[in-house]
mmCIF file of C-alpha atoms in Angstrom:
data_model
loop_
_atom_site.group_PDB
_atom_site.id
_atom_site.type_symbol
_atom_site.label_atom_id
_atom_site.label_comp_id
_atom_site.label_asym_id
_atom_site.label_seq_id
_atom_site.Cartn_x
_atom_site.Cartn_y
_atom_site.Cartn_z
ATOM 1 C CA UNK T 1 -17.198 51.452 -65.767
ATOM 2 C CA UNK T 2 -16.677 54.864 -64.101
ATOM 3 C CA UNK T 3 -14.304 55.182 -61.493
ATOM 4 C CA UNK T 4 -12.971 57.328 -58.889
ATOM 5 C CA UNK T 5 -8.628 58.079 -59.271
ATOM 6 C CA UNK T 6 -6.691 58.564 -56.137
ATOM 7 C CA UNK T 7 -2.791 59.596 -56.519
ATOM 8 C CA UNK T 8 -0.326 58.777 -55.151
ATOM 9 C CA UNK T 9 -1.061 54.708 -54.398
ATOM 10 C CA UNK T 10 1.584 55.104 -51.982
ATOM 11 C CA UNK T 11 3.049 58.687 -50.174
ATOM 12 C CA UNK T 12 5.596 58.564 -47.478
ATOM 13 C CA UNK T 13 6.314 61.822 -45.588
ATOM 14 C CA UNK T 14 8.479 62.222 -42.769
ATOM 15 C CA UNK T 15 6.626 64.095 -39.167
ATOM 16 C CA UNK T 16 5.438 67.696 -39.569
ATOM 17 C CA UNK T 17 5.502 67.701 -43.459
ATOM 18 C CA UNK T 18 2.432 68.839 -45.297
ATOM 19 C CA UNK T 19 0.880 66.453 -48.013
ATOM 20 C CA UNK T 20 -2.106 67.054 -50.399
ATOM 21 C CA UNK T 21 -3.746 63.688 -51.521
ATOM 22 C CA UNK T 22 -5.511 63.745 -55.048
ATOM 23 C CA UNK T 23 -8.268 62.822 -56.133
ATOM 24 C CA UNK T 24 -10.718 62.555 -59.395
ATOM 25 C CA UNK T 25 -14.243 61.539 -58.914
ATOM 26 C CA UNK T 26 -16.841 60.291 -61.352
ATOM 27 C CA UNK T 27 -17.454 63.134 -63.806
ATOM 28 C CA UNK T 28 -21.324 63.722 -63.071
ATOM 29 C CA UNK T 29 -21.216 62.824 -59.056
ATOM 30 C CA UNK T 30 -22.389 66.167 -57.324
ATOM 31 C CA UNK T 31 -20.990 64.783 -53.302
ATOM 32 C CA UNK T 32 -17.571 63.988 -52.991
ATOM 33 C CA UNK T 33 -16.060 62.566 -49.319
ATOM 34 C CA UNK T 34 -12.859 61.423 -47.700
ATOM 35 C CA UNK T 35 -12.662 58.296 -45.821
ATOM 36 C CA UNK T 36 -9.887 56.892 -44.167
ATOM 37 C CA UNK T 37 -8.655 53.069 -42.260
ATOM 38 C CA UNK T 38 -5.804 53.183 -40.124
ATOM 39 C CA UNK T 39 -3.976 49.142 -40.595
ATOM 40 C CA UNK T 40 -6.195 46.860 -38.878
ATOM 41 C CA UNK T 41 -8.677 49.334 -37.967
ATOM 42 C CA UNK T 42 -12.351 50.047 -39.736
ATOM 43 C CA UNK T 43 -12.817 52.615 -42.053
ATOM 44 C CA UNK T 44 -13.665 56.037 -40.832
ATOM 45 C CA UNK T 45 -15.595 59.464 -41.921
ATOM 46 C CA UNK T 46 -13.465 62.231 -42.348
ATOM 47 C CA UNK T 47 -15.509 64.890 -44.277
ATOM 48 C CA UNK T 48 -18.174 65.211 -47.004
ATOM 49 C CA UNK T 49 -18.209 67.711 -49.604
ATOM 50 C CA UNK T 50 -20.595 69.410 -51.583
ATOM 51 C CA UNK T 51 -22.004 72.393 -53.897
ATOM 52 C CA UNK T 52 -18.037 73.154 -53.187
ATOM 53 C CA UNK T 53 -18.038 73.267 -49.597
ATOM 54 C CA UNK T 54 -17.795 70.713 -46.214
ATOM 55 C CA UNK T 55 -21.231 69.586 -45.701
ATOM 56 C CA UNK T 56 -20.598 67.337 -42.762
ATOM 57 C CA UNK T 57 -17.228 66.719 -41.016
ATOM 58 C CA UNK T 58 -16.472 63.908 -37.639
ATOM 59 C CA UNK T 59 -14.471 64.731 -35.040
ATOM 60 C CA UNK T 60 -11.270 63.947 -36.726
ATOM 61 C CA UNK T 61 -11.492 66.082 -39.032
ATOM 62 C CA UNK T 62 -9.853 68.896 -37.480
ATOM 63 C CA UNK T 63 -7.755 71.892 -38.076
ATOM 64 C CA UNK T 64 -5.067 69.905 -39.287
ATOM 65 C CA UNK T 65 -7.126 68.706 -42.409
ATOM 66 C CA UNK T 66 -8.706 70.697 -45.588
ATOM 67 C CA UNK T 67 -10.298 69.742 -48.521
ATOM 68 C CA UNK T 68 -10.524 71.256 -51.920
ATOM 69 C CA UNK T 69 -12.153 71.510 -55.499
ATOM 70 C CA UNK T 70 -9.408 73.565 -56.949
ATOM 71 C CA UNK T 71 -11.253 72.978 -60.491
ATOM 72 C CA UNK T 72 -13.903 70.976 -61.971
ATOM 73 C CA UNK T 73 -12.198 67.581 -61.771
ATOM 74 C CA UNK T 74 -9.859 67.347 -58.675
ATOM 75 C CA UNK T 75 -10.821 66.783 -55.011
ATOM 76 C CA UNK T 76 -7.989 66.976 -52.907
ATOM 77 C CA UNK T 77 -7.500 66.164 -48.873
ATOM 78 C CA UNK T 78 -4.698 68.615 -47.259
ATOM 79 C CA UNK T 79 -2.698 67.211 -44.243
ATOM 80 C CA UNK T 80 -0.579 69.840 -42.193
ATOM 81 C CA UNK T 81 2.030 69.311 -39.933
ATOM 82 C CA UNK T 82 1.270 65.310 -40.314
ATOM 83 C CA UNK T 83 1.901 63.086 -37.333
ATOM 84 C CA UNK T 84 2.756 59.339 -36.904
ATOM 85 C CA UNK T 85 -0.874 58.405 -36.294
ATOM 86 C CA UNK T 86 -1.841 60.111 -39.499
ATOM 87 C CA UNK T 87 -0.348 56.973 -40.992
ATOM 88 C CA UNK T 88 -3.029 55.395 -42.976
ATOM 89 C CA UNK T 89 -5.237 54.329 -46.105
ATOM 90 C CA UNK T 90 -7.295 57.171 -47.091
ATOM 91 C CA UNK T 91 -9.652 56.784 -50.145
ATOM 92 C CA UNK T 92 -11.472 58.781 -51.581
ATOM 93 C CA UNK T 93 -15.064 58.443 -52.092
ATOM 94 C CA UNK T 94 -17.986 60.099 -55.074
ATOM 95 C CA UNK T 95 -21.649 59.608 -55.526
ATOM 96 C CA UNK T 96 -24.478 61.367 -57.428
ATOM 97 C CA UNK T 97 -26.738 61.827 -55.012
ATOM 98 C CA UNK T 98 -26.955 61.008 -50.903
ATOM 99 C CA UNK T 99 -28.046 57.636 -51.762
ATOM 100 C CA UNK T 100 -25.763 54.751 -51.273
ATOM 101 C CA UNK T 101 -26.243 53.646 -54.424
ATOM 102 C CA UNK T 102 -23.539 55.075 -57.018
ATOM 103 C CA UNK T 103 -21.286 55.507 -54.488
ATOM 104 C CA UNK T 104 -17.583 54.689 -55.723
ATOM 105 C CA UNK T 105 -14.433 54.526 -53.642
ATOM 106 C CA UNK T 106 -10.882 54.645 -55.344
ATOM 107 C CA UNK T 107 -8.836 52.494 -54.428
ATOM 108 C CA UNK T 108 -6.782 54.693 -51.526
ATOM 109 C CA UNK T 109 -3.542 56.523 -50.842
ATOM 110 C CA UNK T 110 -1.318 54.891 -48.168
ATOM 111 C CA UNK T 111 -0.169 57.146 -46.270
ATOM 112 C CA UNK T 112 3.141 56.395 -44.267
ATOM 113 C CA UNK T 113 4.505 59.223 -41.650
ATOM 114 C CA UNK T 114 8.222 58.948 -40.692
ATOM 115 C CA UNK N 17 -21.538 59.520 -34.418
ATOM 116 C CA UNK N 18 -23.422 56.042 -32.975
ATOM 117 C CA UNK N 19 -21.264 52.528 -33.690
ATOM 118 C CA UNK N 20 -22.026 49.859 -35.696
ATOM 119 C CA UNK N 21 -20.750 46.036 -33.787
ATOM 120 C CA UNK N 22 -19.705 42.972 -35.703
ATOM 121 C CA UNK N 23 -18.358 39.382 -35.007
ATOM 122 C CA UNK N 24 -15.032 40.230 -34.715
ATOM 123 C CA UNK N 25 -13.827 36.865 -36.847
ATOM 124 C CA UNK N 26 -11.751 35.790 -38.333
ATOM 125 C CA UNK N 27 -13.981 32.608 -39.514
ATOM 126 C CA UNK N 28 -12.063 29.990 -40.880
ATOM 127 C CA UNK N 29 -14.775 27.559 -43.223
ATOM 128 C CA UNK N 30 -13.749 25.023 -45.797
ATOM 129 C CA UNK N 31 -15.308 25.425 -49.481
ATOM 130 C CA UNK N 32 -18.936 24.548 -49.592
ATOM 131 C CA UNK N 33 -19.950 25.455 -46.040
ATOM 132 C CA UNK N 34 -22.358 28.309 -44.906
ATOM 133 C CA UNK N 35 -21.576 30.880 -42.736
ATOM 134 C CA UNK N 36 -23.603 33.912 -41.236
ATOM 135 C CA UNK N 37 -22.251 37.182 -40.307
ATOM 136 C CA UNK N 38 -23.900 39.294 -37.617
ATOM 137 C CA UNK N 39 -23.415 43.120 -36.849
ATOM 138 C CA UNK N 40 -25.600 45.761 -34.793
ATOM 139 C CA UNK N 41 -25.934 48.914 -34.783
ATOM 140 C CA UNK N 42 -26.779 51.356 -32.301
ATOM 141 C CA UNK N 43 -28.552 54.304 -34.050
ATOM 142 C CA UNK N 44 -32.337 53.779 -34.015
ATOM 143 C CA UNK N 45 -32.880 56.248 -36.725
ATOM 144 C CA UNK N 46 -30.988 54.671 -38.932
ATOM 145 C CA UNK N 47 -32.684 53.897 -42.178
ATOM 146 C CA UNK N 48 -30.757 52.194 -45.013
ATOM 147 C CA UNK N 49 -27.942 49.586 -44.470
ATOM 148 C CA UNK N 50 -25.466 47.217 -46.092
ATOM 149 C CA UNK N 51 -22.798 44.824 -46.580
ATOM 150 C CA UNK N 52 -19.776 45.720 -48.067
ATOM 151 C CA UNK N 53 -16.887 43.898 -49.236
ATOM 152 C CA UNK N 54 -13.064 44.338 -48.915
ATOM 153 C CA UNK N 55 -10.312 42.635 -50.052
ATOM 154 C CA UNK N 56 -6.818 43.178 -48.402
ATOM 155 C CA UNK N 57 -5.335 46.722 -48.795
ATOM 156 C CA UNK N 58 -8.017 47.534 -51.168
ATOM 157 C CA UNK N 59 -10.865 49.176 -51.526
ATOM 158 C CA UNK N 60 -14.478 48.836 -50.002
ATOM 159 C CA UNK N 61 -16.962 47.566 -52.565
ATOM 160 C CA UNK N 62 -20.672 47.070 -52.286
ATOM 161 C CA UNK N 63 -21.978 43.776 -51.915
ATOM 162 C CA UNK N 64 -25.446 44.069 -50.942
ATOM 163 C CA UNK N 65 -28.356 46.273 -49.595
ATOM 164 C CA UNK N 66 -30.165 44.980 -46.291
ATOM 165 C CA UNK N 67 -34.003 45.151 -46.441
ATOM 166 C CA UNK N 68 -36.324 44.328 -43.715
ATOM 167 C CA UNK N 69 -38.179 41.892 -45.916
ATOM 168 C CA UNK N 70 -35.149 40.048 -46.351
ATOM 169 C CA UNK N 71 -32.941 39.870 -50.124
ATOM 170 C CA UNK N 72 -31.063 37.368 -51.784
ATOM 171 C CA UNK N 73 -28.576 37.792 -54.252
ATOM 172 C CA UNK N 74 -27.247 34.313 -55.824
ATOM 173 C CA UNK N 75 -25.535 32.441 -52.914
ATOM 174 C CA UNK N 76 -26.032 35.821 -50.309
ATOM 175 C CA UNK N 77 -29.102 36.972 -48.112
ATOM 176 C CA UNK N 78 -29.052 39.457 -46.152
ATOM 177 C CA UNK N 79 -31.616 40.214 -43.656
ATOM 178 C CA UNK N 80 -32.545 43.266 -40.887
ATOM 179 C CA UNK N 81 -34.439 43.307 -37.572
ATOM 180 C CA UNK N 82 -35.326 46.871 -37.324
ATOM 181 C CA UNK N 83 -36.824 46.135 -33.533
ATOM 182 C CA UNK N 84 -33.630 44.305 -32.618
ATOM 183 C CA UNK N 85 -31.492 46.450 -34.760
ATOM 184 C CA UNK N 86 -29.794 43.552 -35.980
ATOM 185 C CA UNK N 87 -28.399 42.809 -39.475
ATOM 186 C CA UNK N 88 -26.848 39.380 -40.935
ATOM 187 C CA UNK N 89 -25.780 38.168 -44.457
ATOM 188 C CA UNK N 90 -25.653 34.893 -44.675
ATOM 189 C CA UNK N 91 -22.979 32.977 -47.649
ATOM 190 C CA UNK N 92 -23.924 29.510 -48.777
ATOM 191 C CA UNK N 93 -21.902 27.120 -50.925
ATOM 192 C CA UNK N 94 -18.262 29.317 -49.859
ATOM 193 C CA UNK N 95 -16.108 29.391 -52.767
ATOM 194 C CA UNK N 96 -12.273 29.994 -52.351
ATOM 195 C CA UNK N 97 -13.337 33.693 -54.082
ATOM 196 C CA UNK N 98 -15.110 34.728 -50.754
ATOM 197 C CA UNK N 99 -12.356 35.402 -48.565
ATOM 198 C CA UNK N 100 -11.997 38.666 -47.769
ATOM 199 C CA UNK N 101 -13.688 40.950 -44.699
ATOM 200 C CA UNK N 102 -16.983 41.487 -44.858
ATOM 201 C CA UNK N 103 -17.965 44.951 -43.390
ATOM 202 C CA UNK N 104 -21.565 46.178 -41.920
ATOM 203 C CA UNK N 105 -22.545 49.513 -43.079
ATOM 204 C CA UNK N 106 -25.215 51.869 -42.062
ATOM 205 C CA UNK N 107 -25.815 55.189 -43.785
ATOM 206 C CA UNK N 108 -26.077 58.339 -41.644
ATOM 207 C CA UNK N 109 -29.850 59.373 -41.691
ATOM 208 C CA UNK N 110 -30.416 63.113 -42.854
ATOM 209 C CA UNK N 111 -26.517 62.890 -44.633
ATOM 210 C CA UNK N 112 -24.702 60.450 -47.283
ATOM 211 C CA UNK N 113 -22.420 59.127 -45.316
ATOM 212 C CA UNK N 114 -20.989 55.670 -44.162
ATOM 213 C CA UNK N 115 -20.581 54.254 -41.225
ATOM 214 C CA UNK N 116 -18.727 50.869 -40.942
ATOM 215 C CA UNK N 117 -18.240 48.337 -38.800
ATOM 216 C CA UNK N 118 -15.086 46.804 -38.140
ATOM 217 C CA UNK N 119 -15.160 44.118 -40.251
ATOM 218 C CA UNK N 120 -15.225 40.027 -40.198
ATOM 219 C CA UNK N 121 -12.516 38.162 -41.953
ATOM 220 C CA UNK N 122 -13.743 34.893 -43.879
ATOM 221 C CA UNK N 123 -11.085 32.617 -44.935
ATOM 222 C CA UNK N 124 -12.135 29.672 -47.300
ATOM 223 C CA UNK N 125 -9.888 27.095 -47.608
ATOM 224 C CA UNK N 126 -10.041 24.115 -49.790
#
């Protein structure tokens, strides 16, 4: 079965660094997104991507964040300048069309600021 | 970006009982909704859709009061497999993307 690759599992980065998380969606999905669940918390919209730019963003999504299809396979979520409350899972999320259905989430980063 | 409300758990059931989950939702425009599944420090998966007519899936239903704007999913016959959280979904209407509740905990113990 098709899935969607997120690397690192695991990233720790101490306050203020920058860190690009990785990610490889399903080959033929055309809308890619970025999700993320801070411990204990629900999961939360970040940003939707697609025809290889933001679509929709939420309010967190601010200058702080970018996203990028450098190439055909890799979708990656830039974090400047990170912050303690930054800590957090972030996955990664594909589908083939803005249906639910098809829609894959890897199995997440966890991001831990120092 | 309107919120989706759920039970906030965690329900503790031994195996073989039945338990319901309820969520709402506050977005009246909202079209297409579901229940999602999550184990600890993992991914969400898909469970189920929710239709208004009511669906079943094996030992799940899942049901939706548009006028209420209510959704439940209902587990009978718990196995030790269905602990995990069970999270209410609605998709954005006019975009693709999620919008989850929360969450509800089920713990099935033997």
């Amino acid at each position: 079965e098709p899935e969607v690759t997120q690397t690192p599992s695991h990233q720790v980065t101490q306050m203020g660094q920058e860190v690009i998380l990785r990610c490889v969606p399903i080959s033929n999905h055309l809308y890619f997104y970025w999700y993320r669940q801070i411990l204990g918390q629900k999961v939360e919209f970040l940003v939707s991507f697609y025809n290889n730019e933001i679509s929709e963003k939420s309010e967190i999504f601010d200058d702080q964040f970018s996203v990028e299809r450098p190439d055909g396979s890799n979708f990656t979520l830039k974090i400047r300048s990170t912050k303690l409350e930054d800590s957090a899972m972030y996955f990664c999320a594909s589908s083939p069309s803005t249906s639910v259905y098809g829609y894959t989430f890897g199995s997440g980063t966890r991001l831990t600021v120092v | 970006r309107k919120e989706v409300e759920q039970d906030p758990g965690p329900f503790n059931v031994p195996e073989g009982a039945t338990v319901a989950f309820n969520c709402t939702y506050s977005n009246s425009a909202s079209q297409s909704f579901f229940w999602y599944r999550q184990d600890c420090r993992k991914e969400p998966k898909l469970l189920m859709s929710v239709y208004s007519s009511g669906n079943e899936d094996g030992r799940f239903t899942a049901q939706l009061n548009r006028a209420s704007q209510y959704i439940s999913l209902l587990i009978r016959d718990s196995k030790l497999s269905d602990s995990a959280t069970y999270l209410c979904v609605v998709l954005s209407p006019g975009y693709s993307t999620l919008t989850f509740g929360k969450g509800t905990m089920l713990l099935v113990s033997p």
